[in-house]
Amino acid sequence: MTVKIAPSILSADFARLGDEVKAIDQAGCDWVHIDVMDGHFVPNLTFGPPVIKAIRPWTAKCFDVHLMIDPAQPYLESYAKAGADYIVVHAEADLHIDRSLQVIRSLGKKAGLSLNPATPENVLDYVLDRLDLVLVMSVNPGFGGQSFLDSQLEKIARIKKMIGGRPIELEVDGGITPETAPKVIAAGATVLVAGSAVFKSADYAANIEALRG
Ligand code: DX5
Ligand code: ZN
């Protein structure tokens, strides 16, 4: 099975966001990755639900909404209504992970849990059956264009083993380039997020293909 590519629109031209979403769709992306930041959990601010609602008509592809916000629980319904397909919360931003994951599924959405680089994989131990996706951060979240942390390769491989035969996507986010992608795929990733590597130059289709390994 080929790896899915989820361009992060954090690196898109915000003045033309609808066109940019359409362009990555036509360039053959699998999902659209949307980085939601609150200026508190991470030192940056990005998209609220109205922005997601505004770009929803521009593609039929899956919206993978990465919530870097603390708390996340009060906003889950708003992001679900805005058009998210996957809603991913951070293990470090939530005292009640099990409950948040249940809420996401009760809203009819796929539930994901994201782990910062220093967070060990054992936070997954008692929630695996509530998950549709695990997101391994391979940079410290907050900004695009950072360098991939090789320390995360071992964690990706360990999580792959924990997942076993369950239908859970293993997504990796941060510093993905044509050079780092093969290592991440070899470790077991099924979805690669890429911001700068997709939007760095005009030929989005070529940039996406270059990541598939
Ligand atoms: C970082 C975000 C990433 C980011 C990736 O906090 O979660 O999705 O956009 O950007 P690149 O691919 O440039 O590292
Ligand atoms: Zn992200």
Short mmCIF file of C-alpha atoms and ligand atoms in Angstrom, two decimals:
data_model
loop_
_atom_site.label_atom_id
_atom_site.label_comp_id
_atom_site.label_asym_id
_atom_site.label_seq_id
_atom_site.Cartn_x
_atom_site.Cartn_y
_atom_site.Cartn_z
CA MET A 1 0.00 0.00 0.00
CA THR A 2 1.39 3.42 -0.90
CA VAL A 3 1.76 6.02 1.79
CA LYS A 4 -0.79 8.84 1.92
CA ILE A 5 0.42 12.43 1.57
CA ALA A 6 -1.28 15.16 3.60
CA PRO A 7 0.01 18.62 2.65
CA SER A 8 -0.11 21.07 5.57
CA ILE A 9 -1.81 24.28 4.48
CA LEU A 10 0.23 26.10 7.16
CA SER A 11 2.72 26.64 4.31
CA ALA A 12 0.08 27.71 1.75
CA ASP A 13 -0.60 31.28 0.63
CA PHE A 14 -3.26 32.36 3.16
CA ALA A 15 -4.52 35.12 0.86
CA ARG A 16 -5.58 32.43 -1.63
CA LEU A 17 -6.45 29.57 0.70
CA GLY A 18 -9.38 28.17 -1.33
CA ASP A 19 -7.30 28.11 -4.53
CA GLU A 20 -4.40 26.50 -2.68
CA VAL A 21 -6.63 23.72 -1.34
CA LYS A 22 -7.99 23.11 -4.82
CA ALA A 23 -4.45 23.08 -6.23
CA ILE A 24 -3.18 20.40 -3.84
CA ASP A 25 -6.32 18.36 -4.52
CA GLN A 26 -5.67 18.51 -8.27
CA ALA A 27 -1.98 17.78 -7.64
CA GLY A 28 -2.95 14.40 -6.18
CA CYS A 29 -2.77 14.85 -2.42
CA ASP A 30 -4.59 12.24 -0.34
CA TRP A 31 -5.67 14.36 2.64
CA VAL A 32 -5.53 18.04 3.61
CA HIS A 33 -3.72 18.67 6.91
CA ILE A 34 -4.95 21.68 8.89
CA ASP A 35 -2.78 22.94 11.75
CA VAL A 36 -4.85 24.65 14.43
CA MET A 37 -2.71 26.65 16.90
CA ASP A 38 -3.80 28.66 19.92
CA GLY A 39 -0.78 30.79 20.92
CA HIS A 40 -0.76 28.94 24.27
CA PHE A 41 -0.11 25.24 23.71
CA VAL A 42 2.19 26.32 20.87
CA PRO A 43 3.72 29.76 20.31
CA ASN A 44 1.75 30.52 17.14
CA LEU A 45 -1.85 31.22 16.06
CA THR A 46 -3.63 29.92 12.98
CA PHE A 47 -7.10 28.74 11.95
CA GLY A 48 -10.44 28.76 13.72
CA PRO A 49 -13.54 26.81 12.65
CA PRO A 50 -14.83 29.59 10.28
CA VAL A 51 -11.69 29.26 8.14
CA ILE A 52 -12.15 25.49 7.90
CA LYS A 53 -15.80 25.97 6.99
CA ALA A 54 -14.80 28.45 4.28
CA ILE A 55 -12.35 26.06 2.58
CA ARG A 56 -14.56 22.95 2.97
CA PRO A 57 -16.30 23.44 -0.44
CA TRP A 58 -12.96 23.63 -2.27
CA THR A 59 -12.21 19.88 -2.10
CA ALA A 60 -13.93 16.60 -1.30
CA LYS A 61 -10.73 15.19 0.23
CA CYS A 62 -10.38 14.24 3.85
CA PHE A 63 -9.75 17.14 6.28
CA ASP A 64 -7.19 16.06 8.86
CA VAL A 65 -7.49 18.64 11.64
CA HIS A 66 -4.50 18.77 14.01
CA LEU A 67 -5.54 20.61 17.16
CA MET A 68 -2.53 22.17 18.90
CA ILE A 69 -4.82 23.83 21.44
CA ASP A 70 -5.24 23.50 25.20
CA PRO A 71 -7.94 22.78 26.19
CA ALA A 72 -9.28 21.03 23.08
CA GLN A 73 -12.48 19.54 24.48
CA PRO A 74 -14.65 22.73 24.44
CA TYR A 75 -13.95 23.15 20.70
CA LEU A 76 -14.38 19.61 19.37
CA GLU A 77 -17.96 20.13 18.29
CA SER A 78 -17.14 23.39 16.46
CA TYR A 79 -14.38 21.73 14.46
CA ALA A 80 -16.61 18.75 13.69
CA LYS A 81 -19.36 21.07 12.40
CA ALA A 82 -16.85 23.10 10.37
CA GLY A 83 -16.04 20.03 8.27
CA ALA A 84 -13.23 18.05 9.92
CA ASP A 85 -13.02 14.32 9.08
CA TYR A 86 -10.22 13.39 11.48
CA ILE A 87 -9.90 15.39 14.70
CA VAL A 88 -6.51 14.97 16.36
CA VAL A 89 -5.88 16.12 19.93
CA HIS A 90 -2.55 16.32 21.74
CA ALA A 91 -1.76 13.94 24.58
CA GLU A 92 -0.01 16.78 26.45
CA ALA A 93 -2.90 19.23 26.11
CA ASP A 94 -5.60 17.13 27.60
CA LEU A 95 -6.09 15.72 31.10
CA HIS A 96 -8.95 13.54 29.89
CA ILE A 97 -7.75 11.96 26.68
CA ASP A 98 -10.07 8.99 26.92
CA ARG A 99 -13.10 11.28 27.19
CA SER A 100 -12.00 13.54 24.30
CA LEU A 101 -11.55 10.53 22.04
CA GLN A 102 -15.03 9.32 22.93
CA VAL A 103 -16.48 12.77 22.21
CA ILE A 104 -14.82 12.91 18.78
CA ARG A 105 -16.30 9.54 17.79
CA SER A 106 -19.70 10.50 19.20
CA LEU A 107 -19.63 13.49 16.83
CA GLY A 108 -19.28 11.01 13.97
CA LYS A 109 -15.61 11.84 13.31
CA LYS A 110 -12.40 9.81 13.30
CA ALA A 111 -10.33 10.22 16.44
CA GLY A 112 -6.60 10.86 16.55
CA LEU A 113 -4.01 11.37 19.28
CA SER A 114 -0.79 13.32 18.72
CA LEU A 115 2.46 12.91 20.66
CA ASN A 116 5.14 15.59 21.01
CA PRO A 117 8.74 14.46 20.46
CA ALA A 118 9.42 14.01 24.21
CA THR A 119 6.17 12.16 24.93
CA PRO A 120 6.60 8.38 25.27
CA GLU A 121 4.36 6.02 23.33
CA ASN A 122 2.94 4.40 26.47
CA VAL A 123 0.23 7.14 26.63
CA LEU A 124 -1.42 5.01 23.94
CA ASP A 125 -1.61 1.87 26.10
CA TYR A 126 -5.17 2.24 27.37
CA VAL A 127 -6.78 4.16 24.48
CA LEU A 128 -5.68 2.17 21.41
CA ASP A 129 -9.20 0.86 20.82
CA ARG A 130 -10.57 4.42 20.77
CA LEU A 131 -8.16 5.55 18.04
CA ASP A 132 -8.39 5.84 14.27
CA LEU A 133 -5.05 7.61 14.00
CA VAL A 134 -1.82 8.21 15.91
CA LEU A 135 0.19 11.32 14.99
CA VAL A 136 3.90 11.32 15.83
CA MET A 137 5.37 14.84 15.86
CA SER A 138 8.85 14.72 14.34
CA VAL A 139 9.47 18.40 15.20
CA ASN A 140 8.35 20.45 18.18
CA PRO A 141 4.96 21.77 17.09
CA GLY A 142 4.33 25.42 16.29
CA PHE A 143 6.05 26.17 13.02
CA GLY A 144 6.66 24.81 9.55
CA GLY A 145 10.11 24.42 8.06
CA GLN A 146 11.92 22.79 11.01
CA SER A 147 14.37 19.88 10.79
CA PHE A 148 13.23 16.28 11.25
CA LEU A 149 14.14 14.72 14.61
CA ASP A 150 15.73 11.31 14.01
CA SER A 151 14.94 10.39 17.63
CA GLN A 152 11.33 9.79 16.51
CA LEU A 153 12.14 6.91 14.13
CA GLU A 154 12.40 4.40 16.96
CA LYS A 155 9.12 5.67 18.44
CA ILE A 156 7.33 5.31 15.09
CA ALA A 157 8.54 1.70 14.80
CA ARG A 158 7.43 0.92 18.38
CA ILE A 159 3.98 2.41 17.80
CA LYS A 160 3.66 0.42 14.58
CA LYS A 161 4.14 -2.75 16.65
CA MET A 162 1.62 -1.62 19.27
CA ILE A 163 -0.98 -0.96 16.57
CA GLY A 164 -0.56 -4.48 15.20
CA GLY A 165 -3.53 -5.41 13.02
CA ARG A 166 -5.82 -2.59 14.23
CA PRO A 167 -7.19 -0.23 11.55
CA ILE A 168 -5.23 2.78 12.87
CA GLU A 169 -3.36 5.22 10.61
CA LEU A 170 0.19 6.09 11.72
CA GLU A 171 0.86 9.68 10.70
CA VAL A 172 4.15 11.56 10.98
CA ASP A 173 4.36 15.36 10.95
CA GLY A 174 7.33 17.71 10.75
CA GLY A 175 10.45 17.97 8.62
CA ILE A 176 9.22 15.51 5.99
CA THR A 177 11.26 15.85 2.77
CA PRO A 178 12.23 13.48 -0.06
CA GLU A 179 15.29 12.65 2.10
CA THR A 180 13.49 11.91 5.39
CA ALA A 181 10.32 10.33 3.94
CA PRO A 182 11.89 6.91 3.10
CA LYS A 183 13.11 6.47 6.71
CA VAL A 184 9.67 7.31 8.07
CA ILE A 185 7.94 4.96 5.63
CA ALA A 186 10.40 2.18 6.53
CA ALA A 187 9.59 2.69 10.23
CA GLY A 188 5.90 2.09 9.49
CA ALA A 189 4.18 5.43 8.75
CA THR A 190 1.02 5.28 6.63
CA VAL A 191 0.42 9.05 6.32
CA LEU A 192 3.05 11.76 5.82
CA VAL A 193 2.30 15.42 6.58
CA ALA A 194 4.38 17.91 4.61
CA GLY A 195 4.17 21.68 4.55
CA SER A 196 7.30 23.27 3.13
CA ALA A 197 8.19 20.25 0.99
CA VAL A 198 4.89 20.55 -0.91
CA PHE A 199 4.46 24.33 -1.11
CA LYS A 200 8.16 25.23 -1.65
CA SER A 201 7.75 25.50 -5.45
CA ALA A 202 4.95 25.76 -8.00
CA ASP A 203 4.80 22.12 -9.16
CA TYR A 204 2.80 20.69 -6.24
CA ALA A 205 2.18 17.40 -8.09
CA ALA A 206 5.92 16.75 -8.49
CA ASN A 207 6.57 17.77 -4.89
CA ILE A 208 3.90 15.35 -3.62
CA GLU A 209 5.14 12.48 -5.80
CA ALA A 210 8.72 13.02 -4.57
CA LEU A 211 7.54 12.16 -1.03
CA ARG A 212 5.95 8.81 -1.84
CA GLY A 213 9.32 7.05 -1.83
C1 DX5 B 1 3.99 21.94 12.99
C2 DX5 B 1 2.81 21.44 12.19
C3 DX5 B 1 3.18 20.81 10.90
C4 DX5 B 1 3.94 21.71 9.96
C5 DX5 B 1 4.84 20.86 9.13
O1 DX5 B 1 3.53 22.39 14.23
O2 DX5 B 1 2.06 20.49 12.92
O3 DX5 B 1 2.06 20.23 10.26
O4 DX5 B 1 3.12 22.46 9.12
O5 DX5 B 1 5.63 21.69 8.36
P1 DX5 B 1 6.93 21.14 7.62
O6 DX5 B 1 6.49 20.04 6.71
O7 DX5 B 1 7.42 22.36 6.89
O8 DX5 B 1 7.88 20.65 8.68
ZN ZN B 2 0.39 19.31 11.89
#
